[in-house]
Amino acid sequence: MPAPTKPTISPTVWTILFGVLAMGVVGLFSNVGDVASIPYSQFQSYLETGKVKQVVVNGDNIRGTLTEPTADGKTQFATTIVARDLATALAAKNVEFSGTPAGGAFSTILSWVLPPLLFLGVWMFASRGMGGAGGMAGGLFSIGRSKAKLVTAETDIAVAFDDVAGVDEAKAELHEIVDFLKEPVKFGRLGAHIPRGILLVGPPGTGKTLLARAVAGEAGVPFFSTNGAEFVEMFVGVGASRVRDLFEHARTSAPCIIFIDELDALGRARGATPMGGQDEKEQTLNQLLAEMDGFDRSAAIVVLAATNRPEILDPALLRAGRFDRQVLVDRPDKVGRVQILAIHTRKLSLAADVDLGDIAALTPGFTGADLANLANEAAVVATRRGGDNIAMGDFTAAVERIVAGLEKKSRILIPRERRIVAYHEMGHALVAMSIPGSDPIQKVSIIPRGIGALGYTLQRPTDDRFLMGLRELEDKMTVLMGGRAAETLLGEDVSTGASDDLAKATDIARGMVLRFGMDKALGPVAWDTEQGQFLGQPGAYWQPRRFSDRTAYEIDLAVRTRLESALARAIGILAYNRAALDEGAQALLARETLGAQDLPTVRAPATIAPIEGGIV
Ligand code: ADP
Ligand code: ZN
């Protein structure tokens, strides 16, 4: 069922609206309450018997006070004048008669209906903030109800574990949940209980939502899906009531799954947000905690939540009985990428030359979502080319498009720029080729791509790497410096083209010095902790520097020395292979794109300048 779009009028606005309307009406026709509304004939007889003490005449309306109370104990009265002659005639015949104000019956009814509505509105609003039951009013107005309730739970989810690949550990963990949801009673026979909350931790696009849906699909239970950000609204109490509604509804549909995406939007550590909305978030968070604590042990509800920033979550969320189990959903490795590609190419007609293993080798660091996108992109490329099926070339073209941005044949470089770019890229390639153990070069090109890159060198990683050695990091920095080194050797002005390379190399050098304890002078100290990586992101907290000015100076110096050494080493390698550099650059200028087989051979110089300051 598609999510109905909810008009977002806040309850506060509604309440104020009700109030203004109702009060206006009450003010106009205040013949309610202690005022007896009497027929005009009655008034005349009161008048005759001297019971009227005082009157105020307002147009056709008379309000007044009696000397003694009426039958129902009221001394105030109101009535409407009936035309005088007629009144005299009617009175003579002893007929009871009365008038109606010109506004008519409708306003009178309104004045009776609106005040209760006003109370209802106020009560609904208040009950939300105080935790009272909103059940009665719920049928009437669904303001502030959770989106999960409006969307209603998804049932008959067609996603299965077979549709998720590359996250085997996570799948194994979640299998247990499926068993539990399928047969909660049997599962609880020996007193075993299942975790109520499971936190799926991993970068965007790795399949966290997909996994949660697969659990629901495998177990055949309803799936309530919501987003942490949806709970965070301006009005205090609304988020909390949404959480309450969500769980209330889930309890009636148990066994079921509640999925909260982007839990960090809601569960940020208290005090971590610099701006307002704090109370609201805290209330909502507290409500979530209360709901999770309040679960009946046997209630077959499992809350799955996703985040890519577990370190900023409020510790209270991670305590026992809440999200006490964390499942890592990481980027897939090569085998995982092959499996994910297999899933997403199931329905595509592939040419015989397509090798999913080769595609996986080209795409380290791709998430499941990236690979799904790649499969689609390859199909688009094949369609545009008018092919009968999707060939390997379509996949490599798609990879290049995704990795390097769209090819821009129309961008025209002046000859001097082209020459610099050709040397720059050939510099990267030759330095990489001369260093044993570097990733092989797959392609070098001087076709401008994307927004920034004027050329590119694609290295083909042989394996996924989880650990990097000191030497490897130095090699990487040297390859990154290859572009600038070649420009230097060309003897023309050095260009701005190396800025991205320099930034990457600097990151590596800083990591070596600040985090990995790889610099001799600065010692095995983690000067900078991982948290530093989140600086610069909105909402990150400012951390004081934890070293002295002198250390800061030494760090700067150490980083600079490492970068200078890497550049010197790259220049050394290219100077030694100067002929190959010129030859390769000319070939690039002529053909724009070179494959591995078109590259000149290089020789590694016998001695490469050692990098100062490393641990030996
Ligand atoms: P997340 O919730 O982690 O951001 P999603 O579950 O929304 O990621 O993934 C988006 C899409 O990417 C999925 O619908 C699916 O098509 C594809 N995808 C992501 N991860 C995987 C995976 N591990 N296996 C298969 N497909 C995946
Ligand atoms: Zn470069």
XYZ file of C-alpha atoms and ligand atoms in Angstrom:
644
model
C 0.000 0.000 0.000
C 1.461 3.358 -0.928
C 2.153 5.733 1.900
C -0.641 8.299 2.033
C 0.704 11.785 2.162
C -0.336 13.302 5.404
C -1.179 17.019 5.517
C 1.102 18.248 8.221
C -0.982 20.588 10.306
C 0.368 20.538 13.779
C -1.906 19.794 16.718
C -1.069 23.127 18.229
C -2.462 24.940 15.234
C -5.601 22.822 15.395
C -6.093 23.511 19.037
C -5.697 27.227 18.625
C -8.102 27.195 15.698
C -10.725 25.351 17.704
C -10.253 27.693 20.583
C -10.672 30.876 18.601
C -13.753 29.612 16.772
C -15.480 28.216 19.781
C -14.812 31.203 21.944
C -16.131 33.518 19.253
C -19.355 31.594 19.004
C -19.766 31.335 22.739
C -19.262 35.074 23.024
C -21.947 35.769 20.433
C -24.620 33.521 21.833
C -23.934 33.281 25.459
C -27.419 32.127 26.299
C -25.884 29.004 27.615
C -25.005 28.122 31.136
C -26.850 29.967 33.881
C -29.054 31.920 31.542
C -32.543 30.571 30.996
C -33.732 30.878 27.447
C -37.406 31.639 27.729
C -40.254 32.177 25.252
C -41.275 35.759 24.670
C -44.778 35.012 26.024
C -43.194 33.820 29.260
C -41.288 37.076 29.435
C -44.528 39.012 28.945
C -46.199 37.170 31.793
C -43.164 37.695 34.041
C -43.397 41.329 33.135
C -47.087 41.446 33.999
C -46.612 39.744 37.351
C -43.741 42.119 38.229
C -41.041 39.470 38.288
C -38.664 41.273 35.913
C -36.064 43.249 37.769
C -33.893 44.663 35.008
C -33.411 44.231 31.218
C -30.887 45.016 28.492
C -32.346 45.296 25.007
C -30.012 44.629 22.110
C -31.878 44.787 18.813
C -34.407 41.951 19.009
C -32.709 40.328 21.965
C -33.566 40.944 25.549
C -31.418 39.787 28.427
C -32.352 40.434 31.984
C -32.622 39.460 35.636
C -35.667 38.147 37.496
C -36.637 39.036 41.039
C -37.072 35.341 41.892
C -35.577 32.211 40.243
C -37.399 30.277 37.533
C -38.485 26.678 37.976
C -34.978 25.407 37.174
C -33.330 27.862 39.536
C -32.105 30.546 37.175
C -32.449 34.268 37.651
C -30.881 35.327 34.374
C -32.968 35.054 31.243
C -32.746 35.759 27.549
C -35.436 35.985 24.930
C -36.126 37.310 21.486
C -38.754 39.946 20.804
C -41.694 39.037 18.641
C -43.265 41.904 16.681
C -45.373 43.952 19.066
C -48.848 43.830 17.422
C -48.553 40.157 16.835
C -47.416 39.649 20.393
C -50.435 41.495 21.738
C -52.770 39.393 19.570
C -51.103 36.165 20.584
C -51.103 37.089 24.241
C -54.819 37.839 24.091
C -55.464 34.269 22.894
C -53.143 32.785 25.516
C -50.812 31.273 22.850
C -47.239 30.603 23.867
C -44.883 32.332 21.462
C -41.183 32.999 21.108
C -38.688 34.395 18.588
C -35.469 33.130 17.025
C -32.379 35.302 16.498
C -31.708 36.157 12.850
C -28.583 33.919 12.774
C -30.759 30.860 12.635
C -30.511 27.421 14.082
C -27.118 26.669 12.605
C -25.208 29.109 14.781
C -27.041 27.894 17.829
C -26.050 24.327 17.065
C -22.501 25.449 16.391
C -22.334 27.118 19.746
C -23.256 23.834 21.328
C -20.976 21.618 19.249
C -17.821 23.698 19.265
C -17.019 23.974 22.960
C -16.835 20.184 23.406
C -14.623 20.054 20.309
C -12.377 22.626 21.880
C -12.037 20.510 24.979
C -11.422 17.436 22.901
C -8.636 19.233 21.065
C -6.991 20.463 24.218
C -7.336 17.083 25.823
C -5.825 15.279 22.866
C -2.893 17.622 22.818
C -2.329 17.399 26.531
C -2.729 13.657 26.682
C 0.014 13.295 24.123
C 2.475 15.188 26.236
C 1.524 13.474 29.462
C 1.434 9.941 28.228
C -2.323 9.441 28.501
C -4.198 7.162 26.146
C -5.001 8.803 22.868
C -7.169 5.897 21.763
C -10.563 7.542 21.753
C -9.597 10.596 19.793
C -7.419 8.562 17.484
C -10.239 7.504 15.243
C -11.285 11.071 14.735
C -8.009 12.820 14.044
C -4.790 11.129 13.132
C -2.589 14.126 13.772
C 0.624 13.152 15.428
C 0.066 9.498 14.773
C 3.143 7.723 13.576
C 3.748 7.373 9.888
C 4.148 3.669 10.470
C 0.544 3.608 11.548
C -0.683 5.585 8.587
C 1.341 3.504 6.161
C 0.285 0.401 8.061
C 2.574 -2.541 8.301
C 3.772 -4.149 5.130
C 2.793 -7.754 4.963
C 3.763 -10.495 2.530
C 7.211 -9.092 1.943
C 8.765 -10.855 -1.014
C 12.385 -10.295 0.008
C 14.272 -13.363 1.204
C 17.765 -14.001 2.518
C 18.667 -15.200 -0.973
C 18.277 -11.631 -2.180
C 21.010 -10.415 0.134
C 24.611 -11.421 -0.381
C 28.067 -10.583 0.873
C 26.983 -10.147 4.472
C 27.057 -13.747 5.636
C 27.815 -13.066 9.289
C 24.902 -10.682 9.572
C 22.633 -13.203 7.875
C 23.735 -15.936 10.271
C 22.922 -13.710 13.262
C 19.519 -12.840 11.909
C 18.557 -16.434 11.137
C 17.894 -16.918 14.817
C 15.478 -13.989 14.806
C 13.579 -15.530 11.939
C 13.208 -18.815 13.837
C 11.945 -16.933 16.843
C 9.414 -14.875 14.919
C 8.125 -17.959 13.137
C 7.439 -19.868 16.301
C 7.740 -17.640 19.334
C 6.060 -20.105 21.664
C 8.249 -23.031 20.748
C 11.293 -20.838 20.954
C 10.467 -19.722 24.467
C 9.834 -23.285 25.672
C 13.158 -23.540 27.444
C 13.069 -19.993 28.665
C 15.325 -18.687 25.933
C 14.591 -15.140 25.023
C 15.516 -13.283 21.969
C 17.197 -9.899 21.808
C 14.587 -7.200 21.521
C 16.767 -4.753 19.729
C 19.397 -5.364 17.085
C 21.483 -2.584 15.685
C 22.635 -2.994 12.108
C 25.806 -0.991 11.752
C 27.362 -0.144 8.425
C 27.829 2.433 5.682
C 24.856 3.486 3.529
C 23.903 1.136 0.747
C 25.315 -2.023 2.268
C 21.893 -3.622 2.562
C 20.716 -2.895 6.099
C 17.169 -2.103 5.046
C 17.237 -5.037 2.685
C 18.299 -7.376 5.509
C 15.571 -6.143 7.829
C 12.999 -6.700 5.099
C 14.438 -10.119 4.423
C 13.958 -11.080 8.070
C 10.313 -10.045 7.829
C 9.964 -11.847 4.496
C 11.543 -15.068 5.753
C 9.487 -15.089 8.930
C 6.320 -14.003 7.127
C 5.533 -11.308 9.680
C 4.384 -7.687 9.272
C 7.081 -5.064 8.800
C 6.775 -1.618 10.341
C 9.296 0.718 8.830
C 10.157 4.205 9.941
C 13.018 6.649 9.990
C 14.644 8.204 13.025
C 14.456 11.609 11.424
C 10.672 11.374 11.143
C 10.331 11.358 14.889
C 12.093 14.601 15.334
C 9.606 17.399 14.991
C 9.345 20.886 16.241
C 6.597 20.350 18.739
C 7.451 18.755 21.982
C 5.605 15.536 22.552
C 4.753 14.677 18.949
C 7.779 12.439 18.440
C 7.145 10.633 21.695
C 3.527 10.019 20.769
C 4.602 8.641 17.428
C 6.882 6.175 19.119
C 4.053 5.182 21.430
C 1.632 4.693 18.579
C 4.145 2.694 16.614
C 4.682 0.247 19.445
C 1.004 0.156 20.355
C 0.164 -0.837 16.845
C 3.037 -3.310 16.666
C 1.834 -5.022 19.828
C -1.492 -5.732 18.209
C 0.212 -7.254 15.159
C 2.862 -9.318 16.954
C 4.819 -11.267 15.888
C 6.253 -8.474 13.819
C 9.306 -6.373 13.080
C 9.844 -2.698 13.683
C 12.601 -1.182 11.587
C 14.022 2.228 12.486
C 16.378 3.573 9.833
C 18.889 6.265 10.755
C 18.552 5.690 14.457
C 21.306 8.255 15.018
C 18.957 11.081 13.999
C 16.925 10.261 17.072
C 19.370 8.655 19.437
C 22.263 11.069 19.388
C 24.075 11.225 22.681
C 22.477 13.838 24.886
C 24.201 17.161 24.705
C 25.790 16.369 21.388
C 23.533 18.579 19.327
C 24.562 22.187 19.362
C 21.185 23.493 18.251
C 17.698 23.328 19.724
C 15.204 20.519 19.578
C 16.932 18.941 22.520
C 13.914 18.441 24.735
C 11.973 16.957 21.927
C 14.665 14.465 21.019
C 15.129 13.511 24.613
C 11.439 12.935 25.128
C 11.239 10.846 21.998
C 14.321 8.889 22.928
C 13.017 8.301 26.448
C 9.747 7.085 25.033
C 11.604 4.635 22.796
C 13.621 3.380 25.747
C 10.499 3.043 27.851
C 8.706 1.099 25.114
C 11.617 -1.267 24.696
C 11.877 -1.827 28.432
C 8.163 -2.330 28.666
C 8.080 -5.250 26.265
C 6.597 -8.347 27.617
C 9.365 -10.927 27.482
C 7.156 -13.161 25.424
C 5.972 -10.431 23.058
C 7.253 -11.416 19.671
C 8.358 -7.988 18.548
C 11.878 -7.427 17.331
C 13.178 -3.924 16.782
C 15.843 -3.632 14.118
C 17.579 -0.306 13.741
C 20.193 0.904 11.292
C 22.971 3.416 11.685
C 26.333 4.179 10.174
C 27.503 6.152 13.168
C 27.132 3.936 16.216
C 29.696 5.936 18.149
C 27.412 8.947 18.472
C 24.450 6.998 19.811
C 23.278 7.635 23.319
C 24.827 4.927 25.501
C 21.422 4.343 27.079
C 20.248 2.908 23.765
C 22.918 0.241 23.795
C 22.259 -1.062 27.273
C 21.090 -4.609 27.990
C 17.524 -5.218 26.934
C 17.645 -2.469 24.343
C 19.899 -2.476 21.291
C 22.311 -4.773 23.028
C 23.262 -6.710 19.949
C 25.160 -5.058 17.154
C 25.525 -6.647 13.767
C 28.116 -5.298 11.385
C 26.910 -4.895 7.812
C 30.063 -3.911 6.014
C 31.064 -3.331 2.425
C 31.287 -6.692 0.666
C 34.620 -8.334 -0.141
C 35.388 -9.663 -3.587
C 33.521 -12.947 -3.129
C 30.579 -11.022 -1.738
C 30.645 -8.654 -4.706
C 30.476 -11.596 -7.110
C 27.417 -12.900 -5.276
C 25.724 -9.502 -5.192
C 26.424 -9.037 -8.908
C 24.905 -12.462 -9.524
C 21.735 -11.334 -7.756
C 21.455 -8.101 -9.675
C 22.232 -9.617 -13.068
C 19.756 -12.482 -12.622
C 17.198 -10.851 -14.858
C 19.643 -9.330 -17.361
C 20.681 -11.088 -20.531
C 24.440 -11.257 -20.377
C 26.884 -11.989 -23.184
C 29.105 -15.047 -22.865
C 32.202 -12.949 -22.160
C 30.863 -11.430 -18.968
C 32.881 -12.588 -15.988
C 31.400 -11.465 -12.698
C 34.688 -12.229 -10.947
C 36.497 -9.749 -13.168
C 33.841 -7.110 -12.538
C 34.123 -7.702 -8.807
C 37.889 -7.251 -9.078
C 37.345 -3.850 -10.661
C 35.044 -2.631 -7.927
C 36.659 -2.774 -4.502
C 34.854 -0.584 -1.994
C 31.558 -0.737 -3.897
C 28.542 -1.325 -1.691
C 25.600 -3.529 -2.625
C 23.713 -0.435 -3.727
C 26.659 0.648 -5.932
C 26.744 -2.791 -7.542
C 23.003 -2.748 -8.166
C 23.501 0.635 -9.790
C 26.410 -0.730 -11.829
C 24.334 -3.584 -13.242
C 21.680 -1.117 -14.277
C 24.207 1.279 -15.744
C 25.741 -1.553 -17.823
C 22.304 -2.386 -19.180
C 21.826 1.266 -20.110
C 25.179 1.369 -21.894
C 24.359 -1.814 -23.818
C 20.950 -0.500 -24.794
C 22.363 2.756 -26.031
C 24.932 0.899 -28.097
C 22.122 -1.152 -29.592
C 23.540 -4.465 -28.424
C 21.607 -7.723 -28.220
C 22.877 -8.406 -24.750
C 25.128 -6.899 -22.121
C 28.803 -7.533 -22.788
C 31.873 -7.241 -20.584
C 32.731 -3.956 -22.306
C 29.449 -2.486 -21.129
C 30.328 -3.341 -17.564
C 33.808 -1.824 -17.759
C 32.348 1.293 -19.356
C 29.814 1.463 -16.547
C 32.530 1.049 -13.910
C 34.510 3.865 -15.466
C 31.459 6.040 -15.578
C 30.741 5.470 -11.943
C 34.349 5.667 -10.764
C 35.540 8.567 -12.821
C 32.369 10.441 -13.617
C 30.899 10.918 -17.012
C 33.211 11.109 -19.982
C 33.344 14.631 -21.339
C 34.641 14.465 -24.841
C 33.489 17.970 -25.464
C 35.852 19.586 -23.026
C 38.735 20.918 -25.013
C 42.170 21.369 -23.531
C 44.741 23.630 -25.089
C 47.830 21.698 -26.302
C 50.000 22.765 -23.430
C 47.431 21.558 -20.904
C 47.108 18.269 -22.722
C 50.840 17.776 -22.582
C 50.966 18.451 -18.856
C 48.057 16.095 -18.211
C 49.719 13.389 -20.328
C 52.969 13.610 -18.370
C 51.078 13.757 -15.107
C 49.087 10.604 -15.746
C 52.012 8.761 -17.275
C 53.992 9.717 -14.173
C 51.470 7.953 -11.930
C 51.456 4.918 -14.180
C 55.224 4.512 -14.499
C 55.928 5.046 -10.808
C 53.312 2.409 -9.980
C 54.786 0.005 -12.534
C 58.283 0.411 -11.163
C 57.348 -0.371 -7.579
C 57.092 -4.118 -7.029
C 53.836 -5.144 -5.412
C 51.835 -2.116 -6.556
C 48.426 -2.678 -8.029
C 48.782 -3.226 -11.768
C 47.825 -0.361 -14.071
C 44.702 -1.076 -16.030
C 44.220 2.023 -18.041
C 45.648 5.501 -18.465
C 43.648 8.231 -20.102
C 43.730 11.941 -20.753
C 40.046 12.203 -21.593
C 38.615 14.730 -19.142
C 36.024 13.293 -16.826
C 33.651 14.468 -14.195
C 34.046 17.898 -12.764
C 37.652 17.976 -11.650
C 39.686 15.249 -13.281
C 41.443 16.088 -16.523
C 42.803 12.590 -16.876
C 42.952 9.440 -14.848
C 44.983 6.372 -14.139
C 43.037 3.270 -13.153
C 44.889 0.822 -11.009
C 43.457 -2.584 -10.629
C 43.708 -3.775 -7.054
C 44.609 -7.417 -6.776
C 43.080 -8.037 -3.372
C 40.991 -6.311 -0.806
C 43.257 -4.916 1.808
C 42.532 -4.754 5.489
C 45.992 -4.073 6.808
C 48.598 -1.900 5.201
C 52.255 -1.983 6.036
C 54.497 1.029 6.443
C 56.257 0.299 3.157
C 52.981 -0.068 1.309
C 51.777 3.268 2.580
C 55.008 4.864 1.466
C 54.646 3.213 -1.941
C 51.126 4.543 -2.225
C 52.273 8.046 -1.402
C 55.022 7.740 -3.984
C 52.544 6.695 -6.686
C 50.321 9.621 -5.737
C 53.320 11.933 -6.092
C 54.110 10.451 -9.520
C 51.921 13.040 -11.251
C 53.583 16.033 -9.688
C 57.018 14.392 -10.190
C 56.422 14.021 -13.924
C 55.291 17.623 -14.221
C 58.449 18.712 -12.451
C 60.573 16.722 -14.871
C 58.735 18.162 -17.860
C 60.387 21.393 -16.851
C 57.392 23.607 -17.389
C 55.494 25.267 -14.632
C 54.006 22.797 -12.135
C 50.218 22.809 -12.324
C 47.211 22.780 -10.064
C 46.349 19.321 -11.395
C 48.009 17.566 -8.481
C 45.833 19.010 -5.719
C 43.743 15.902 -5.274
C 46.842 13.681 -5.231
C 48.462 15.908 -2.639
C 45.392 15.819 -0.433
C 45.298 12.031 -0.532
C 49.016 11.688 0.126
C 48.763 14.130 3.012
C 45.970 12.072 4.551
C 48.183 9.014 4.426
C 51.162 10.842 5.901
C 49.069 12.293 8.708
C 47.638 8.881 9.483
C 51.102 7.391 9.689
C 52.274 10.086 12.067
C 49.142 10.731 14.102
C 47.336 7.432 14.320
C 49.521 4.506 13.394
C 52.616 5.384 15.392
C 54.817 4.911 12.347
C 57.068 7.881 12.784
C 60.249 7.316 14.690
C 60.602 10.800 16.124
C 57.011 11.019 17.349
C 56.916 7.529 18.747
C 54.153 4.957 19.064
C 51.587 7.444 20.299
C 48.052 7.814 18.971
C 48.124 11.588 18.886
C 44.833 11.689 17.150
C 42.004 9.268 17.865
C 39.550 7.883 15.349
C 36.974 10.420 16.402
C 38.974 13.018 14.600
C 37.574 11.576 11.402
C 34.161 12.916 12.164
C 35.324 16.417 12.685
C 34.130 18.628 9.946
C 30.816 16.838 9.864
C 27.827 18.794 11.067
C 27.004 18.018 14.649
C 30.421 16.648 15.444
C 31.808 17.813 18.697
C 34.846 19.878 19.042
C 37.733 18.084 20.624
C 40.577 19.851 22.317
C 44.013 19.044 21.004
C 45.725 16.660 23.310
C 49.341 17.530 22.658
C 51.644 20.427 23.264
C 52.550 23.156 20.815
C 55.933 21.623 20.457
C 54.476 18.277 19.464
C 52.188 20.051 17.023
C 55.222 21.573 15.382
C 56.971 18.213 15.224
C 53.907 16.620 13.690
C 53.762 19.251 10.969
C 57.415 18.737 10.292
C 57.154 14.949 10.206
C 54.202 15.039 7.798
C 56.014 17.444 5.513
C 59.195 15.407 5.516
C 57.301 12.263 4.551
C 55.612 14.009 1.651
C 58.840 15.569 0.456
C 60.591 12.203 0.582
C 57.779 10.571 -1.385
C 58.017 13.266 -4.056
C 61.783 12.954 -4.177
C 61.474 9.207 -4.588
C 58.943 9.562 -7.413
C 61.179 12.073 -9.167
C 64.090 9.673 -8.767
C 62.154 6.826 -10.360
C 60.928 8.906 -13.291
C 64.294 10.556 -13.911
C 65.766 7.090 -14.165
C 63.048 6.155 -16.677
C 63.008 9.472 -18.506
C 62.902 7.922 -21.975
C 59.929 5.766 -21.061
C 58.151 8.784 -19.606
C 58.545 10.793 -22.804
C 57.544 7.842 -24.951
C 54.484 7.058 -22.844
C 53.368 10.692 -22.747
C 53.658 10.965 -26.545
C 51.611 7.796 -26.966
C 48.960 9.193 -24.652
C 48.813 12.468 -26.558
C 48.353 10.510 -29.773
C 45.813 7.960 -28.598
C 44.266 9.518 -25.491
C 43.724 6.177 -23.803
C 46.252 3.407 -23.265
C 45.676 -0.081 -21.899
C 48.198 -2.044 -19.855
C 49.713 -3.643 -22.955
C 50.390 -0.236 -24.569
C 52.546 1.085 -21.763
C 56.330 1.367 -22.106
C 58.455 -0.850 -19.901
C 60.130 0.657 -16.891
C 63.049 -0.402 -14.787
C 63.213 0.147 -11.101
C 66.313 2.148 -10.179
C 68.822 0.092 -8.223
C 68.694 2.427 -5.293
C 65.701 4.395 -4.272
C 66.232 7.187 -1.812
C 65.078 5.901 1.586
C 62.384 7.861 3.319
C 63.672 9.669 6.356
C 62.190 9.137 9.769
C 60.530 5.769 9.221
C 60.830 2.912 11.634
C 63.577 0.636 10.404
P 21.109 0.577 3.503
O 19.823 0.376 4.205
O 22.244 -0.168 4.139
O 21.474 1.991 3.225
P 19.696 -0.669 1.351
O 19.274 -1.918 2.011
O 18.687 0.402 1.259
O 21.000 -0.095 2.053
O 20.281 -1.018 -0.085
C 19.797 -0.412 -1.262
C 19.734 -1.393 -2.392
O 21.032 -1.853 -2.750
C 18.974 -2.647 -2.061
O 17.622 -2.473 -2.308
C 19.594 -3.671 -2.996
O 19.051 -3.584 -4.288
C 21.021 -3.226 -3.070
N 21.852 -3.929 -2.075
C 22.498 -3.363 -1.039
N 23.169 -4.275 -0.333
C 22.956 -5.463 -0.921
C 23.389 -6.803 -0.638
N 24.189 -7.075 0.410
N 22.971 -7.783 -1.455
C 22.174 -7.500 -2.497
N 21.726 -6.280 -2.818
C 22.107 -5.254 -2.050
Zn 47.245 12.872 -10.331
